[in-house]
Amino acid sequence: MLVARCHVLTPRDRKASADAPAEAPSPDRLDRSAYLLLSRLDAEGAMSIGQLADAFQLDVSTVNRQTGTLLRGGLAERIPDPDGGLARKLRVTTLGAERLTAERDCRRTSLSRLLEDWTEEDLSRFGEALTRFNREVEAHDGRPWPRAEESESPPEGTR
């Protein structure tokens, strides 16, 4: 099992460390694009580069470059279209799923630390507002993010 090195850098930390040399990024952490692409593939199953580009409203060349990094890292693999289409699709590999799980755990741990002093009421109001905001953005764009209904409750370890 992979263990990602977790650290949340708050604005206060950034200011305090402005003169200090930056810590090298951890090689076991996923960058934003890898996290988002793997999350989408994990939620929806195999997708073509065109489908991913459409889902994220990005240029195909951008998604091609980003998925190339996933492929080279062994986090995703190309497979024939399970529905018999001509385009090859991408799916998450076992390593990619492990890295995605480790990254999610790391992010949950970081969020738990940031929110540890919040009251139950604060957390509830924040969660409701954030859920509403995300759904309204998705509805406005006509591009809902796939999610299981059970994943809408706060992750374990948070209030």
PDB file of C-alpha atoms in Angstrom:
ATOM      1  CA  MET A   1       0.000   0.000   0.000  1.00  0.00           C
ATOM      2  CA  LEU A   2       1.227   3.470  -0.866  1.00  0.00           C
ATOM      3  CA  VAL A   3       1.579   6.128   1.796  1.00  0.00           C
ATOM      4  CA  ALA A   4       1.595   9.675   0.505  1.00  0.00           C
ATOM      5  CA  ARG A   5       3.433  12.356   2.452  1.00  0.00           C
ATOM      6  CA  CYS A   6       0.703  14.817   3.431  1.00  0.00           C
ATOM      7  CA  HIS A   7       1.157  18.456   4.254  1.00  0.00           C
ATOM      8  CA  VAL A   8      -1.231  21.354   3.892  1.00  0.00           C
ATOM      9  CA  LEU A   9       0.465  24.657   3.308  1.00  0.00           C
ATOM     10  CA  THR A  10      -1.780  27.378   4.686  1.00  0.00           C
ATOM     11  CA  PRO A  11      -1.394  31.057   3.706  1.00  0.00           C
ATOM     12  CA  ARG A  12       0.282  31.639   7.098  1.00  0.00           C
ATOM     13  CA  ASP A  13       2.765  28.818   6.383  1.00  0.00           C
ATOM     14  CA  ARG A  14       3.496  30.272   2.937  1.00  0.00           C
ATOM     15  CA  LYS A  15       4.232  33.689   4.394  1.00  0.00           C
ATOM     16  CA  ALA A  16       6.400  32.259   7.181  1.00  0.00           C
ATOM     17  CA  SER A  17       8.376  30.188   4.703  1.00  0.00           C
ATOM     18  CA  ALA A  18       8.622  32.812   1.952  1.00  0.00           C
ATOM     19  CA  ASP A  19      12.353  33.264   2.528  1.00  0.00           C
ATOM     20  CA  ALA A  20      13.015  29.580   3.133  1.00  0.00           C
ATOM     21  CA  PRO A  21      13.822  27.250   0.223  1.00  0.00           C
ATOM     22  CA  ALA A  22      10.791  25.413  -1.083  1.00  0.00           C
ATOM     23  CA  GLU A  23      10.437  21.787  -0.160  1.00  0.00           C
ATOM     24  CA  ALA A  24      10.739  19.483  -3.163  1.00  0.00           C
ATOM     25  CA  PRO A  25       7.367  18.069  -4.185  1.00  0.00           C
ATOM     26  CA  SER A  26       6.769  14.541  -3.012  1.00  0.00           C
ATOM     27  CA  PRO A  27       7.018  12.078  -5.917  1.00  0.00           C
ATOM     28  CA  ASP A  28       4.201   9.976  -4.490  1.00  0.00           C
ATOM     29  CA  ARG A  29       1.672  12.842  -4.592  1.00  0.00           C
ATOM     30  CA  LEU A  30      -0.526  13.326  -7.658  1.00  0.00           C
ATOM     31  CA  ASP A  31      -0.608  16.701  -9.346  1.00  0.00           C
ATOM     32  CA  ARG A  32      -3.969  18.375  -9.890  1.00  0.00           C
ATOM     33  CA  SER A  33      -4.511  17.194 -13.465  1.00  0.00           C
ATOM     34  CA  ALA A  34      -3.584  13.587 -12.647  1.00  0.00           C
ATOM     35  CA  TYR A  35      -5.899  13.616  -9.636  1.00  0.00           C
ATOM     36  CA  LEU A  36      -8.823  15.019 -11.629  1.00  0.00           C
ATOM     37  CA  LEU A  37      -8.340  12.707 -14.621  1.00  0.00           C
ATOM     38  CA  LEU A  38      -7.950   9.597 -12.469  1.00  0.00           C
ATOM     39  CA  SER A  39     -10.961  10.619 -10.369  1.00  0.00           C
ATOM     40  CA  ARG A  40     -13.114  10.982 -13.478  1.00  0.00           C
ATOM     41  CA  LEU A  41     -11.940   7.653 -14.939  1.00  0.00           C
ATOM     42  CA  ASP A  42     -12.512   5.997 -11.574  1.00  0.00           C
ATOM     43  CA  ALA A  43     -16.047   7.407 -11.347  1.00  0.00           C
ATOM     44  CA  GLU A  44     -17.151   6.793 -14.945  1.00  0.00           C
ATOM     45  CA  GLY A  45     -14.993   3.919 -16.123  1.00  0.00           C
ATOM     46  CA  ALA A  46     -13.014   3.835 -19.347  1.00  0.00           C
ATOM     47  CA  MET A  47     -13.176   7.039 -21.405  1.00  0.00           C
ATOM     48  CA  SER A  48     -11.569   8.264 -24.606  1.00  0.00           C
ATOM     49  CA  ILE A  49      -9.359  11.335 -24.677  1.00  0.00           C
ATOM     50  CA  GLY A  50     -12.167  13.125 -26.520  1.00  0.00           C
ATOM     51  CA  GLN A  51     -14.667  12.248 -23.793  1.00  0.00           C
ATOM     52  CA  LEU A  52     -12.254  13.463 -21.123  1.00  0.00           C
ATOM     53  CA  ALA A  53     -11.623  16.694 -23.036  1.00  0.00           C
ATOM     54  CA  ASP A  54     -15.373  17.240 -23.300  1.00  0.00           C
ATOM     55  CA  ALA A  55     -15.946  16.458 -19.614  1.00  0.00           C
ATOM     56  CA  PHE A  56     -13.321  18.985 -18.518  1.00  0.00           C
ATOM     57  CA  GLN A  57     -13.966  21.492 -21.319  1.00  0.00           C
ATOM     58  CA  LEU A  58     -10.316  21.293 -22.376  1.00  0.00           C
ATOM     59  CA  ASP A  59      -8.590  21.064 -25.716  1.00  0.00           C
ATOM     60  CA  VAL A  60      -7.893  17.498 -26.839  1.00  0.00           C
ATOM     61  CA  SER A  61      -4.175  18.283 -27.127  1.00  0.00           C
ATOM     62  CA  THR A  62      -4.076  19.349 -23.473  1.00  0.00           C
ATOM     63  CA  VAL A  63      -5.807  16.173 -22.312  1.00  0.00           C
ATOM     64  CA  ASN A  64      -3.596  14.097 -24.613  1.00  0.00           C
ATOM     65  CA  ARG A  65      -0.503  15.569 -22.956  1.00  0.00           C
ATOM     66  CA  GLN A  66      -1.912  15.056 -19.451  1.00  0.00           C
ATOM     67  CA  THR A  67      -3.005  11.479 -20.117  1.00  0.00           C
ATOM     68  CA  GLY A  68       0.390  10.768 -21.670  1.00  0.00           C
ATOM     69  CA  THR A  69       1.902  11.467 -18.267  1.00  0.00           C
ATOM     70  CA  LEU A  70      -0.560   9.034 -16.667  1.00  0.00           C
ATOM     71  CA  LEU A  71       0.272   6.369 -19.245  1.00  0.00           C
ATOM     72  CA  ARG A  72       4.038   6.775 -18.847  1.00  0.00           C
ATOM     73  CA  GLY A  73       3.656   6.588 -15.065  1.00  0.00           C
ATOM     74  CA  GLY A  74       1.641   3.371 -15.269  1.00  0.00           C
ATOM     75  CA  LEU A  75      -1.375   5.056 -13.655  1.00  0.00           C
ATOM     76  CA  ALA A  76      -3.644   4.524 -16.665  1.00  0.00           C
ATOM     77  CA  GLU A  77      -3.652   2.215 -19.662  1.00  0.00           C
ATOM     78  CA  ARG A  78      -5.151   2.240 -23.153  1.00  0.00           C
ATOM     79  CA  ILE A  79      -7.737  -0.423 -23.886  1.00  0.00           C
ATOM     80  CA  PRO A  80     -10.014  -1.198 -26.827  1.00  0.00           C
ATOM     81  CA  ASP A  81     -13.415   0.467 -26.473  1.00  0.00           C
ATOM     82  CA  PRO A  82     -15.535  -1.947 -24.362  1.00  0.00           C
ATOM     83  CA  ASP A  83     -18.574  -0.815 -26.389  1.00  0.00           C
ATOM     84  CA  GLY A  84     -16.933  -1.745 -29.690  1.00  0.00           C
ATOM     85  CA  GLY A  85     -16.143   1.792 -30.856  1.00  0.00           C
ATOM     86  CA  LEU A  86     -13.047   2.603 -32.865  1.00  0.00           C
ATOM     87  CA  ALA A  87     -11.393   4.966 -30.382  1.00  0.00           C
ATOM     88  CA  ARG A  88      -9.229   3.423 -27.713  1.00  0.00           C
ATOM     89  CA  LYS A  89     -10.134   4.310 -24.171  1.00  0.00           C
ATOM     90  CA  LEU A  90      -8.205   4.934 -21.013  1.00  0.00           C
ATOM     91  CA  ARG A  91      -8.785   3.212 -17.724  1.00  0.00           C
ATOM     92  CA  VAL A  92      -7.154   3.391 -14.320  1.00  0.00           C
ATOM     93  CA  THR A  93      -4.552   0.708 -13.589  1.00  0.00           C
ATOM     94  CA  THR A  94      -4.145  -1.009 -10.232  1.00  0.00           C
ATOM     95  CA  LEU A  95      -1.234   1.321  -9.489  1.00  0.00           C
ATOM     96  CA  GLY A  96      -3.345   4.310 -10.517  1.00  0.00           C
ATOM     97  CA  ALA A  97      -6.168   3.214  -8.210  1.00  0.00           C
ATOM     98  CA  GLU A  98      -3.724   2.788  -5.331  1.00  0.00           C
ATOM     99  CA  ARG A  99      -2.205   6.223  -5.933  1.00  0.00           C
ATOM    100  CA  LEU A 100      -5.660   7.793  -6.238  1.00  0.00           C
ATOM    101  CA  THR A 101      -6.772   6.213  -2.955  1.00  0.00           C
ATOM    102  CA  ALA A 102      -3.578   7.364  -1.226  1.00  0.00           C
ATOM    103  CA  GLU A 103      -4.050  10.899  -2.580  1.00  0.00           C
ATOM    104  CA  ARG A 104      -7.684  10.997  -1.463  1.00  0.00           C
ATOM    105  CA  ASP A 105      -6.671   9.809   2.001  1.00  0.00           C
ATOM    106  CA  CYS A 106      -3.967  12.451   2.128  1.00  0.00           C
ATOM    107  CA  ARG A 107      -6.368  15.195   1.075  1.00  0.00           C
ATOM    108  CA  ARG A 108      -8.948  14.051   3.632  1.00  0.00           C
ATOM    109  CA  THR A 109      -6.296  14.078   6.355  1.00  0.00           C
ATOM    110  CA  SER A 110      -5.212  17.564   5.340  1.00  0.00           C
ATOM    111  CA  LEU A 111      -8.793  18.817   5.311  1.00  0.00           C
ATOM    112  CA  SER A 112      -9.439  17.230   8.696  1.00  0.00           C
ATOM    113  CA  ARG A 113      -6.489  19.162  10.115  1.00  0.00           C
ATOM    114  CA  LEU A 114      -7.707  22.424   8.599  1.00  0.00           C
ATOM    115  CA  LEU A 115     -11.237  21.920   9.896  1.00  0.00           C
ATOM    116  CA  GLU A 116     -10.485  20.384  13.294  1.00  0.00           C
ATOM    117  CA  ASP A 117     -11.533  23.535  15.188  1.00  0.00           C
ATOM    118  CA  TRP A 118     -14.784  23.992  13.272  1.00  0.00           C
ATOM    119  CA  THR A 119     -18.046  23.194  15.042  1.00  0.00           C
ATOM    120  CA  GLU A 120     -20.464  20.579  13.776  1.00  0.00           C
ATOM    121  CA  GLU A 121     -22.778  23.416  12.749  1.00  0.00           C
ATOM    122  CA  ASP A 122     -19.983  25.210  10.831  1.00  0.00           C
ATOM    123  CA  LEU A 123     -19.089  22.007   9.004  1.00  0.00           C
ATOM    124  CA  SER A 124     -22.698  21.250   8.173  1.00  0.00           C
ATOM    125  CA  ARG A 125     -23.358  24.748   6.789  1.00  0.00           C
ATOM    126  CA  PHE A 126     -20.109  24.706   4.814  1.00  0.00           C
ATOM    127  CA  GLY A 127     -20.872  21.260   3.361  1.00  0.00           C
ATOM    128  CA  GLU A 128     -24.376  22.275   2.353  1.00  0.00           C
ATOM    129  CA  ALA A 129     -23.188  25.522   0.740  1.00  0.00           C
ATOM    130  CA  LEU A 130     -20.333  23.817  -1.099  1.00  0.00           C
ATOM    131  CA  THR A 131     -22.626  21.061  -2.365  1.00  0.00           C
ATOM    132  CA  ARG A 132     -25.142  23.624  -3.565  1.00  0.00           C
ATOM    133  CA  PHE A 133     -22.431  25.700  -5.235  1.00  0.00           C
ATOM    134  CA  ASN A 134     -20.943  22.689  -7.057  1.00  0.00           C
ATOM    135  CA  ARG A 135     -24.328  21.455  -8.250  1.00  0.00           C
ATOM    136  CA  GLU A 136     -25.321  24.900  -9.505  1.00  0.00           C
ATOM    137  CA  VAL A 137     -22.045  25.267 -11.425  1.00  0.00           C
ATOM    138  CA  GLU A 138     -22.552  21.805 -12.906  1.00  0.00           C
ATOM    139  CA  ALA A 139     -26.166  22.598 -13.844  1.00  0.00           C
ATOM    140  CA  HIS A 140     -25.159  25.922 -15.390  1.00  0.00           C
ATOM    141  CA  ASP A 141     -22.468  24.227 -17.478  1.00  0.00           C
ATOM    142  CA  GLY A 142     -24.677  21.211 -18.230  1.00  0.00           C
ATOM    143  CA  ARG A 143     -21.838  18.933 -17.099  1.00  0.00           C
ATOM    144  CA  PRO A 144     -22.642  17.146 -13.845  1.00  0.00           C
ATOM    145  CA  TRP A 145     -19.791  15.438 -12.053  1.00  0.00           C
ATOM    146  CA  PRO A 146     -20.527  11.757 -11.563  1.00  0.00           C
ATOM    147  CA  ARG A 147     -20.855  10.903  -7.910  1.00  0.00           C
ATOM    148  CA  ALA A 148     -22.368   8.178  -5.831  1.00  0.00           C
ATOM    149  CA  GLU A 149     -25.092   9.487  -3.533  1.00  0.00           C
ATOM    150  CA  GLU A 150     -23.330   7.930  -0.543  1.00  0.00           C
ATOM    151  CA  SER A 151     -20.163   9.977  -1.210  1.00  0.00           C
ATOM    152  CA  GLU A 152     -21.995  13.187  -0.332  1.00  0.00           C
ATOM    153  CA  SER A 153     -21.631  12.644   3.393  1.00  0.00           C
ATOM    154  CA  PRO A 154     -18.459  13.958   5.016  1.00  0.00           C
ATOM    155  CA  PRO A 155     -15.485  11.619   4.635  1.00  0.00           C
ATOM    156  CA  GLU A 156     -14.474   9.563   7.616  1.00  0.00           C
ATOM    157  CA  GLY A 157     -12.167  11.391   9.952  1.00  0.00           C
ATOM    158  CA  THR A 158     -13.964  14.706   9.461  1.00  0.00           C
ATOM    159  CA  ARG A 159     -16.916  15.815  11.457  1.00  0.00           C
TER     160      ARG A 159
END
